Amino acid sequence: AQKVTQAQTEISVVEKEDVTLDCVYETRDTTYYLFWYKQPPSGELVFLIRRNSFDEQNEISGRYSWNFQKSTSSFNFTITASQVVDSAVYFCALSFSGTYKYIFGTGTRLKVLA
Amino acid sequence: GAGVSQSPRYKVAKRGQDVALRCDPISGHVSLFWYQQALGQGPEFLTYFQNEAQLDKSGLPSDRFFAERPEGSVSTLKIQRTQQEDSAVYLCASRDVTQETQYFGPGTRLLVL
């Protein structure tokens, strides 16, 4: 089965707190791609990051960092020093070579309170 | 450069009406995808085009749903005889052939009364 699970439905934090959004995936393919997207209230999905299955290096981009661990089939996303503008729904997605169609998780709604 | 655009942004239809949703992909993007996003859920794949060829339509929920991309650029998703369960946001995405990343439009929010 190919599946993405985002167990956290909603998270609320106070501004400047760190927050980690969890993503667990299932696949038997050896080559796959993982993504995170942000969906603000306007509705458009904004691309944040892509990871290939053969590249387990963690990545940091400003206040954002991602931890990819094949051993636990997880691709977690951490926001450091959260800001109100980070409030959105965040989706983790999985795709494969071929059609590259995405399998999305159900999303995590992040609320950052001032 | 311009991103993916979709029109209309909002559509209200009476049950039984036909609707047509338009997607303009990023210029030069060969691949185009349609997704359906129900309220509070993640987007679900509907169909995929490479140029004008519809290579995967496994996600279309019924034969009332039809998509086309006749010239390999603009795409239209048509829903015939709309039902209340068709109410959702319909997202279009495009992808450059050399990349794995899809870029999404703002979506069309369809409400069937």
Coordinates of N, CA and C in Angstrom, one line a residue:
Chain A
A1 N 0.8 -1.2 0.0 CA 0.0 0.0 0.0 C 0.9 1.2 0.0
Q2 N 0.4 2.3 -0.6 CA 1.1 3.5 -0.7 C 0.3 4.5 0.1
K3 N 0.8 5.1 1.1 CA 0.0 5.9 2.0 C 0.9 7.0 2.7
V4 N 0.2 8.1 3.0 CA 0.9 9.1 3.8 C 0.0 9.4 5.0
T5 N 0.6 9.4 6.2 CA -0.1 9.7 7.4 C 0.4 10.9 8.1
Q6 N -0.5 11.8 8.4 CA -0.2 13.0 9.2 C -1.1 12.9 10.4
A7 N -0.6 12.3 11.5 CA -1.5 12.0 12.6 C -2.0 13.3 13.4
Q8 N -1.2 14.3 13.3 CA -1.6 15.6 14.0 C -2.6 16.3 13.1
T9 N -3.9 16.4 13.6 CA -4.9 17.1 12.9 C -4.7 18.6 13.0
E10 N -4.5 19.1 14.2 CA -4.3 20.5 14.5 C -3.4 20.7 15.6
I11 N -2.5 21.7 15.5 CA -1.5 22.1 16.5 C -1.6 23.6 16.7
S12 N -1.7 24.0 18.0 CA -1.7 25.4 18.4 C -0.4 25.7 19.2
V13 N 0.3 26.7 18.8 CA 1.5 27.1 19.5 C 1.5 28.6 19.7
V14 N 2.2 29.1 20.7 CA 2.4 30.5 20.9 C 3.6 31.0 20.0
E15 N 3.5 32.2 19.5 CA 4.5 32.7 18.7 C 5.9 32.5 19.4
K16 N 6.9 32.2 18.6 CA 8.3 32.0 19.0 C 8.6 30.6 19.5
E17 N 7.5 29.8 19.6 CA 7.8 28.4 20.0 C 8.2 27.6 18.8
D18 N 9.0 26.5 19.0 CA 9.3 25.6 17.9 C 8.2 24.6 17.8
V19 N 7.9 24.1 16.6 CA 6.9 23.1 16.4 C 7.3 22.1 15.3
T20 N 7.0 20.9 15.5 CA 7.3 19.8 14.6 C 6.1 19.2 14.0
L21 N 6.0 19.1 12.7 CA 4.9 18.4 12.1 C 5.3 17.1 11.6
D22 N 4.6 16.0 11.9 CA 5.0 14.7 11.6 C 4.4 14.2 10.3
C23 N 5.2 13.4 9.6 CA 4.7 12.7 8.4 C 5.3 11.3 8.3
V24 N 4.5 10.3 8.2 CA 4.9 9.0 8.1 C 4.4 8.4 6.7
Y25 N 5.2 7.7 6.0 CA 4.7 7.3 4.7 C 4.9 5.8 4.6
E26 N 4.2 5.2 3.6 CA 4.3 3.7 3.3 C 4.4 3.6 1.8
T27 N 5.4 2.8 1.5 CA 5.6 2.4 0.1 C 6.6 1.2 0.0
R28 N 6.5 0.4 -1.0 CA 7.4 -0.6 -1.3 C 8.4 -0.3 -2.4
D29 N 8.2 0.9 -3.0 CA 9.1 1.3 -4.0 C 10.4 1.8 -3.4
T30 N 11.5 1.6 -4.2 CA 12.8 2.0 -3.6 C 13.1 3.4 -4.1
T31 N 12.4 3.9 -5.2 CA 12.6 5.2 -5.7 C 11.3 6.0 -5.5
Y32 N 11.4 7.1 -4.7 CA 10.2 7.9 -4.5 C 10.6 9.3 -4.1
Y33 N 9.6 10.1 -4.0 CA 9.9 11.5 -3.7 C 8.9 12.0 -2.6
L34 N 9.4 12.8 -1.7 CA 8.6 13.3 -0.6 C 8.5 14.8 -0.7
F35 N 7.4 15.4 -0.4 CA 7.2 16.9 -0.5 C 6.5 17.4 0.8
W36 N 6.7 18.7 1.0 CA 5.9 19.4 1.9 C 5.3 20.6 1.2
Y37 N 4.0 20.9 1.4 CA 3.4 22.0 0.9 C 2.7 22.8 2.0
K38 N 2.5 24.1 1.8 CA 1.8 24.9 2.8 C 0.5 25.4 2.1
Q39 N -0.6 25.4 2.7 CA -1.8 25.8 2.2 C -2.4 26.9 3.1
P40 N -2.2 28.2 2.8 CA -2.7 29.3 3.6 C -4.2 29.4 3.3
P41 N -4.9 30.3 4.0 CA -6.3 30.4 3.9 C -6.7 30.8 2.4
S42 N -5.9 31.3 1.7 CA -6.2 31.7 0.3 C -6.4 30.4 -0.6
G43 N -5.9 29.3 -0.1 CA -6.2 28.0 -0.8 C -5.1 27.4 -1.7
E44 N -4.2 28.3 -2.1 CA -3.2 27.8 -3.0 C -2.1 26.9 -2.3
L45 N -1.7 25.8 -2.9 CA -0.7 25.0 -2.3 C 0.7 25.6 -2.7
V46 N 1.5 25.9 -1.7 CA 2.8 26.5 -1.9 C 3.9 25.5 -1.6
F47 N 4.7 25.2 -2.6 CA 5.8 24.2 -2.5 C 6.8 24.7 -1.5
L48 N 7.2 23.8 -0.6 CA 8.2 24.1 0.4 C 9.5 23.3 0.1
I49 N 9.4 22.0 0.0 CA 10.6 21.2 -0.2 C 10.3 19.9 -0.9
R50 N 11.3 19.3 -1.6 CA 11.3 18.0 -2.2 C 12.5 17.2 -1.7
R51 N 12.2 15.9 -1.5 CA 13.3 15.0 -1.1 C 13.2 13.7 -1.9
N52 N 14.4 13.3 -2.4 CA 14.4 12.0 -3.1 C 14.7 10.9 -2.1
S53 N 14.3 9.7 -2.4 CA 14.4 8.6 -1.5 C 15.9 8.2 -1.2
F54 N 16.7 8.5 -2.2 CA 18.1 8.2 -2.0 C 19.0 9.3 -1.4
D55 N 18.3 10.4 -1.0 CA 19.0 11.5 -0.4 C 18.5 11.7 1.0
E56 N 19.2 11.2 2.0 CA 18.7 11.3 3.4 C 19.2 12.5 4.1
Q57 N 19.9 13.3 3.4 CA 20.4 14.5 4.1 C 19.3 15.4 4.6
N58 N 19.5 15.8 5.9 CA 18.5 16.8 6.4 C 18.8 18.2 5.8
E59 N 17.7 19.0 5.8 CA 17.9 20.3 5.2 C 17.3 21.4 6.1
I60 N 18.0 22.5 6.0 CA 17.5 23.7 6.8 C 17.4 24.8 5.8
S61 N 16.3 25.6 5.9 CA 16.1 26.7 5.1 C 15.5 27.8 6.0
G62 N 16.3 28.7 6.5 CA 15.9 29.7 7.4 C 15.3 29.1 8.7
R63 N 14.1 29.4 9.0 CA 13.5 28.8 10.2 C 12.9 27.4 10.0
Y64 N 13.0 26.9 8.7 CA 12.4 25.6 8.4 C 13.5 24.6 8.4
S65 N 13.2 23.4 8.9 CA 14.1 22.3 8.7 C 13.3 21.0 8.5
W66 N 14.0 20.0 7.9 CA 13.3 18.8 7.6 C 14.2 17.6 7.9
N67 N 13.6 16.6 8.5 CA 14.3 15.4 9.0 C 13.8 14.2 8.3
F68 N 14.5 13.6 7.4 CA 14.1 12.5 6.6 C 14.8 11.3 7.1
Q69 N 14.0 10.3 7.6 CA 14.6 9.0 8.1 C 13.9 7.8 7.4
K70 N 14.6 7.2 6.5 CA 14.1 6.0 5.8 C 13.8 4.9 6.8
S71 N 14.6 4.8 7.9 CA 14.5 3.6 8.8 C 13.1 3.6 9.5
T72 N 12.6 4.8 9.7 CA 11.3 4.9 10.3 C 10.2 5.4 9.3
S73 N 10.6 5.6 8.1 CA 9.6 6.0 7.0 C 9.0 7.4 7.4
S74 N 9.8 8.3 7.9 CA 9.3 9.6 8.3 C 10.0 10.7 7.6
F75 N 9.3 11.8 7.5 CA 9.8 13.0 6.9 C 9.2 14.2 7.6
N76 N 9.8 14.5 8.8 CA 9.2 15.5 9.7 C 9.7 16.9 9.4
F77 N 8.8 17.9 9.7 CA 9.1 19.3 9.3 C 9.0 20.1 10.6
T78 N 10.1 20.8 10.9 CA 10.2 21.7 12.1 C 10.2 23.1 11.7
I79 N 9.4 23.9 12.4 CA 9.5 25.4 12.2 C 10.1 25.9 13.6
T80 N 11.1 26.6 13.5 CA 11.8 27.2 14.6 C 11.3 28.6 14.8
A81 N 11.1 29.0 16.1 CA 10.6 30.4 16.4 C 9.4 30.8 15.5
S82 N 8.3 30.0 15.7 CA 7.2 30.2 14.8 C 6.6 31.6 14.8
Q83 N 6.0 32.0 13.7 CA 5.4 33.3 13.6 C 3.9 33.1 13.2
V84 N 3.2 34.2 13.4 CA 1.7 34.1 13.1 C 1.5 33.8 11.6
V85 N 2.4 34.3 10.8 CA 2.3 34.1 9.3 C 2.5 32.6 8.9
D86 N 3.0 31.8 9.9 CA 3.2 30.4 9.6 C 1.8 29.6 9.7
S87 N 0.8 30.3 10.2 CA -0.5 29.7 10.4 C -1.0 29.2 9.0
A88 N -1.3 28.0 8.9 CA -1.8 27.4 7.6 C -2.0 25.9 7.8
V89 N -2.4 25.3 6.8 CA -2.5 23.8 6.8 C -1.3 23.3 6.0
Y90 N -0.6 22.3 6.5 CA 0.6 21.8 5.9 C 0.4 20.4 5.5
F91 N 0.7 20.1 4.2 CA 0.5 18.8 3.7 C 1.9 18.1 3.3
C92 N 2.0 16.9 3.6 CA 3.1 16.0 3.2 C 2.5 15.2 2.0
A93 N 3.4 14.9 1.1 CA 3.0 14.2 -0.1 C 4.1 13.2 -0.6
L94 N 3.6 12.2 -1.3 CA 4.5 11.1 -1.8 C 4.3 11.0 -3.3
S95 N 5.3 10.8 -4.1 CA 5.1 10.5 -5.5 C 6.2 9.5 -6.0
F96 N 6.0 9.1 -7.2 CA 6.9 8.0 -7.8 C 7.2 8.4 -9.2
S97 N 8.3 7.8 -9.7 CA 8.6 8.0 -11.1 C 7.5 7.4 -11.9
G98 N 7.3 7.9 -13.1 CA 6.2 7.4 -13.9 C 5.2 8.6 -14.1
T99 N 4.1 8.5 -13.5 CA 3.2 9.6 -13.6 C 3.5 10.8 -12.6
Y100 N 4.2 10.5 -11.6 CA 4.5 11.5 -10.5 C 3.3 12.0 -9.9
K101 N 2.2 11.3 -9.9 CA 1.0 11.8 -9.2 C 1.3 11.8 -7.7
Y102 N 0.7 12.7 -7.0 CA 0.9 12.8 -5.6 C -0.1 12.0 -4.8
I103 N 0.4 11.4 -3.7 CA -0.5 10.9 -2.6 C -0.3 11.8 -1.4
F104 N -1.4 12.5 -1.0 CA -1.3 13.5 0.1 C -1.7 12.9 1.4
G105 N -1.1 13.4 2.5 CA -1.7 13.1 3.8 C -2.9 14.0 4.0
T106 N -3.5 13.9 5.1 CA -4.7 14.7 5.4 C -4.5 16.1 5.9
G107 N -3.2 16.4 6.1 CA -2.8 17.7 6.5 C -2.8 18.0 8.0
T108 N -2.0 18.9 8.4 CA -2.0 19.4 9.8 C -2.2 20.9 9.8
R109 N -3.2 21.3 10.5 CA -3.5 22.7 10.6 C -2.7 23.3 11.8
L110 N -1.9 24.2 11.5 CA -1.0 24.9 12.5 C -1.6 26.3 12.8
K111 N -1.8 26.5 14.0 CA -2.3 27.9 14.5 C -1.2 28.4 15.4
V112 N -0.7 29.6 15.0 CA 0.4 30.3 15.7 C -0.3 31.5 16.3
L113 N -0.3 31.5 17.7 CA -1.0 32.6 18.4 C -0.1 33.7 18.8
A114 N -0.5 34.9 18.6 CA 0.4 36.0 19.0 C 0.5 36.2 20.5
Chain B
G1 N 7.7 34.9 -13.6 CA 6.8 34.4 -14.6 C 5.5 34.0 -14.0
A2 N 4.5 33.8 -14.8 CA 3.1 33.6 -14.3 C 3.1 32.1 -13.8
G3 N 2.3 32.0 -12.8 CA 2.0 30.6 -12.2 C 0.9 30.0 -12.9
V4 N 0.4 28.9 -12.2 CA -0.8 28.2 -12.7 C -2.0 29.1 -12.4
S5 N -2.9 29.2 -13.4 CA -4.1 30.0 -13.1 C -5.3 29.1 -13.4
Q6 N -6.4 29.4 -12.6 CA -7.6 28.6 -12.7 C -8.8 29.5 -12.7
S7 N -9.8 29.1 -13.5 CA -11.0 29.9 -13.5 C -12.2 29.0 -13.7
P8 N -13.4 29.4 -13.2 CA -13.6 30.5 -12.2 C -13.0 30.1 -10.9
R9 N -12.8 31.1 -10.0 CA -12.3 30.8 -8.6 C -13.4 30.2 -7.8
Y10 N -14.7 30.6 -8.1 CA -15.8 30.1 -7.3 C -16.9 29.8 -8.3
K11 N -17.6 28.7 -8.1 CA -18.7 28.3 -8.9 C -19.8 27.7 -8.1
V12 N -21.0 28.2 -8.2 CA -22.2 27.6 -7.5 C -23.1 27.0 -8.6
A13 N -23.4 25.8 -8.5 CA -24.2 25.1 -9.5 C -25.4 24.5 -8.8
K14 N -26.5 24.4 -9.5 CA -27.6 23.6 -9.0 C -27.4 22.2 -9.4
R15 N -27.9 21.3 -8.5 CA -27.8 19.9 -8.8 C -28.3 19.6 -10.2
G16 N -27.5 18.8 -10.9 CA -28.0 18.4 -12.3 C -27.4 19.3 -13.4
Q17 N -26.8 20.4 -13.0 CA -26.2 21.3 -14.0 C -24.8 20.7 -14.4
D18 N -24.4 21.1 -15.6 CA -23.0 20.8 -16.0 C -22.1 22.0 -15.7
V19 N -20.8 21.7 -15.3 CA -19.9 22.8 -15.1 C -18.6 22.4 -15.8
A20 N -17.8 23.5 -16.1 CA -16.5 23.4 -16.8 C -15.5 24.2 -16.0
L21 N -14.4 23.6 -15.6 CA -13.4 24.3 -14.9 C -12.1 24.4 -15.7
R22 N -11.5 25.5 -15.7 CA -10.4 25.8 -16.6 C -9.1 25.9 -15.9
C23 N -8.0 25.4 -16.5 CA -6.7 25.5 -15.9 C -5.7 25.9 -17.0
D24 N -4.9 27.0 -16.7 CA -3.8 27.4 -17.5 C -2.5 27.1 -16.8
P25 N -1.8 26.1 -17.3 CA -0.6 25.7 -16.6 C 0.6 26.7 -16.8
I26 N 1.6 26.5 -16.1 CA 2.8 27.3 -16.4 C 3.3 27.1 -17.8
S27 N 3.7 28.1 -18.5 CA 4.1 28.0 -19.9 C 5.2 27.0 -20.0
G28 N 5.1 26.1 -20.9 CA 6.2 25.1 -21.2 C 6.1 23.9 -20.4
H29 N 5.2 23.8 -19.4 CA 5.1 22.6 -18.6 C 4.3 21.6 -19.3
V30 N 4.9 20.4 -19.4 CA 4.4 19.3 -20.2 C 3.3 18.6 -19.5
S31 N 3.5 18.4 -18.2 CA 2.6 17.6 -17.4 C 1.6 18.5 -16.7
L32 N 0.3 17.9 -16.6 CA -0.7 18.7 -15.9 C -1.6 17.7 -15.2
F33 N -1.9 18.1 -13.9 CA -2.7 17.2 -13.0 C -3.9 17.9 -12.5
W34 N -5.0 17.1 -12.3 CA -6.1 17.6 -11.6 C -6.3 16.8 -10.3
Y35 N -6.6 17.6 -9.2 CA -6.9 17.0 -7.9 C -8.2 17.5 -7.4
Q36 N -8.9 16.7 -6.5 CA -10.1 17.1 -5.8 C -9.8 17.2 -4.3
Q37 N -10.1 18.3 -3.7 CA -9.9 18.4 -2.3 C -11.2 18.7 -1.6
A38 N -11.7 17.7 -0.8 CA -12.9 17.9 0.0 C -12.6 18.6 1.2
L39 N -13.5 19.2 1.8 CA -13.3 20.1 3.0 C -12.6 19.3 4.1
G40 N -11.5 19.8 4.6 CA -10.8 19.2 5.7 C -10.0 18.0 5.3
Q41 N -9.8 17.8 4.0 CA -9.1 16.6 3.6 C -7.9 17.1 2.7
G42 N -7.0 16.1 2.4 CA -5.9 16.4 1.5 C -6.4 16.2 0.1
P43 N -5.7 16.8 -0.9 CA -6.1 16.7 -2.3 C -6.0 15.2 -2.7
E44 N -6.9 14.8 -3.6 CA -6.9 13.5 -4.1 C -6.8 13.5 -5.6
F45 N -5.9 12.7 -6.2 CA -5.6 12.7 -7.6 C -6.8 12.3 -8.4
L46 N -7.1 13.1 -9.5 CA -8.1 12.8 -10.5 C -7.6 12.2 -11.8
T47 N -6.7 13.1 -12.4 CA -6.2 12.7 -13.7 C -4.9 13.4 -14.1
Y48 N -4.2 12.9 -15.1 CA -2.9 13.4 -15.5 C -2.8 13.4 -17.0
F49 N -2.2 14.5 -17.5 CA -1.9 14.7 -18.9 C -0.4 14.9 -19.1
Q50 N 0.1 14.3 -20.2 CA 1.4 14.6 -20.7 C 1.1 15.2 -22.1
N51 N 1.4 16.5 -22.2 CA 1.0 17.2 -23.5 C -0.5 17.0 -23.6
E52 N -1.0 16.5 -24.8 CA -2.4 16.4 -24.9 C -2.9 15.0 -24.6
A53 N -2.0 14.1 -24.3 CA -2.4 12.7 -24.0 C -2.8 12.6 -22.5
Q54 N -4.0 12.0 -22.3 CA -4.4 11.7 -20.9 C -3.9 10.3 -20.6
L55 N -2.9 10.3 -19.7 CA -2.2 9.1 -19.5 C -2.7 8.3 -18.3
D56 N -3.4 9.0 -17.4 CA -3.9 8.4 -16.2 C -5.2 9.1 -15.8
K57 N -6.3 8.4 -15.8 CA -7.6 8.9 -15.3 C -8.2 8.1 -14.3
S58 N -7.3 7.3 -13.6 CA -7.8 6.4 -12.6 C -8.5 7.0 -11.4
G59 N -8.3 8.3 -11.1 CA -8.9 8.9 -10.0 C -10.3 9.6 -10.3
L60 N -10.7 9.6 -11.5 CA -12.0 10.2 -11.8 C -13.1 9.4 -11.1
P61 N -13.9 10.0 -10.3 CA -14.8 9.3 -9.5 C -16.0 8.6 -10.2
S62 N -16.4 9.2 -11.4 CA -17.5 8.6 -12.1 C -17.4 9.0 -13.6
D63 N -18.2 8.4 -14.4 CA -18.2 8.8 -15.8 C -18.8 10.2 -16.0
R64 N -19.2 10.8 -15.0 CA -19.7 12.2 -15.1 C -18.6 13.2 -15.2
F65 N -17.4 12.7 -14.8 CA -16.2 13.6 -14.9 C -15.4 13.3 -16.1
F66 N -15.0 14.4 -16.8 CA -14.3 14.3 -18.0 C -13.3 15.4 -18.1
A67 N -12.1 15.1 -18.5 CA -11.1 16.1 -18.7 C -10.4 16.1 -20.0
E68 N -10.0 17.2 -20.5 CA -9.3 17.3 -21.8 C -8.3 18.4 -21.8
R69 N -7.3 18.2 -22.7 CA -6.2 19.1 -22.9 C -5.9 19.1 -24.4
P70 N -6.7 19.5 -25.3 CA -6.6 19.3 -26.7 C -5.4 19.8 -27.4
E71 N -4.8 20.8 -26.9 CA -3.6 21.4 -27.6 C -2.4 21.3 -26.7
G72 N -2.5 20.6 -25.6 CA -1.3 20.3 -24.8 C -1.0 21.5 -23.9
S73 N -1.9 22.4 -23.7 CA -1.7 23.6 -22.8 C -2.8 23.7 -21.9
V74 N -3.8 24.5 -22.2 CA -5.0 24.7 -21.3 C -5.7 23.4 -21.2
S75 N -6.3 23.2 -20.0 CA -7.0 22.0 -19.7 C -8.4 22.4 -19.1
T76 N -9.4 21.6 -19.4 CA -10.7 21.8 -18.9 C -11.2 20.5 -18.2
L77 N -11.7 20.7 -17.0 CA -12.3 19.6 -16.3 C -13.8 19.8 -16.3
K78 N -14.6 18.9 -16.9 CA -16.0 19.0 -17.0 C -16.7 18.0 -16.1
I79 N -17.7 18.5 -15.4 CA -18.5 17.6 -14.6 C -20.0 17.7 -15.0
Q80 N -20.5 16.6 -15.4 CA -21.9 16.6 -16.0 C -22.8 16.2 -14.8
R81 N -24.0 16.8 -14.9 CA -25.1 16.4 -14.0 C -24.6 16.4 -12.5
T82 N -24.1 17.6 -12.1 CA -23.4 17.7 -10.8 C -24.3 17.2 -9.7
Q83 N -23.7 16.6 -8.7 CA -24.3 16.1 -7.5 C -23.7 16.9 -6.3
Q84 N -24.4 16.8 -5.2 CA -23.9 17.6 -4.0 C -22.6 17.0 -3.5
E85 N -22.3 15.8 -3.7 CA -21.0 15.2 -3.3 C -19.9 15.7 -4.2
D86 N -20.2 16.4 -5.3 CA -19.1 16.9 -6.1 C -18.6 18.2 -5.5
S87 N -19.2 18.8 -4.5 CA -18.8 20.0 -3.9 C -17.4 19.8 -3.3
A88 N -16.5 20.6 -3.7 CA -15.1 20.5 -3.3 C -14.3 21.6 -4.0
V89 N -13.0 21.6 -3.6 CA -12.1 22.5 -4.3 C -11.3 21.6 -5.4
Y90 N -11.3 22.1 -6.6 CA -10.6 21.4 -7.7 C -9.3 22.1 -8.0
L91 N -8.2 21.4 -7.8 CA -6.9 22.0 -7.9 C -6.2 21.5 -9.2
C92 N -5.6 22.4 -9.9 CA -4.8 22.0 -11.0 C -3.3 22.2 -10.7
A93 N -2.5 21.4 -11.2 CA -1.0 21.5 -11.0 C -0.3 21.2 -12.3
S94 N 0.8 21.9 -12.5 CA 1.7 21.5 -13.7 C 3.1 21.2 -13.3
R95 N 3.8 20.5 -14.1 CA 5.1 20.1 -13.8 C 6.0 20.1 -15.1
D96 N 7.2 20.6 -14.9 CA 8.2 20.6 -16.0 C 8.7 19.1 -16.1
V97 N 8.9 18.7 -17.3 CA 9.2 17.3 -17.6 C 10.5 16.9 -16.9
T98 N 11.4 17.8 -16.6 CA 12.7 17.5 -15.9 C 12.6 17.5 -14.4
Q99 N 11.5 17.8 -13.9 CA 11.4 17.9 -12.4 C 10.3 17.0 -11.9
E100 N 10.4 16.8 -10.5 CA 9.3 16.0 -9.9 C 8.3 16.9 -9.2
T101 N 8.6 18.2 -9.1 CA 7.8 19.0 -8.3 C 6.6 19.6 -9.1
Q102 N 5.4 19.5 -8.5 CA 4.2 20.1 -9.1 C 4.0 21.5 -8.5
Y103 N 3.5 22.4 -9.4 CA 3.1 23.7 -8.9 C 1.6 23.9 -9.1
F104 N 1.0 24.4 -8.1 CA -0.5 24.4 -8.0 C -1.1 25.7 -8.3
G105 N -2.3 25.7 -8.9 CA -3.1 26.9 -9.0 C -3.9 27.2 -7.7
P106 N -4.6 28.3 -7.7 CA -5.4 28.6 -6.5 C -6.6 27.8 -6.3
G107 N -7.0 27.0 -7.3 CA -8.2 26.1 -7.2 C -9.5 26.8 -7.6
T108 N -10.5 26.0 -7.9 CA -11.8 26.4 -8.1 C -12.7 25.7 -7.0
R109 N -13.4 26.6 -6.3 CA -14.2 26.1 -5.2 C -15.6 25.9 -5.8
L110 N -16.1 24.6 -5.9 CA -17.4 24.3 -6.5 C -18.3 23.9 -5.4
L111 N -19.5 24.6 -5.4 CA -20.6 24.3 -4.4 C -21.8 23.9 -5.3
V112 N -22.3 22.7 -5.0 CA -23.5 22.2 -5.7 C -24.6 22.2 -4.7
L113 N -25.7 23.0 -5.1 CA -26.8 23.1 -4.2 C -27.9 22.1 -4.6

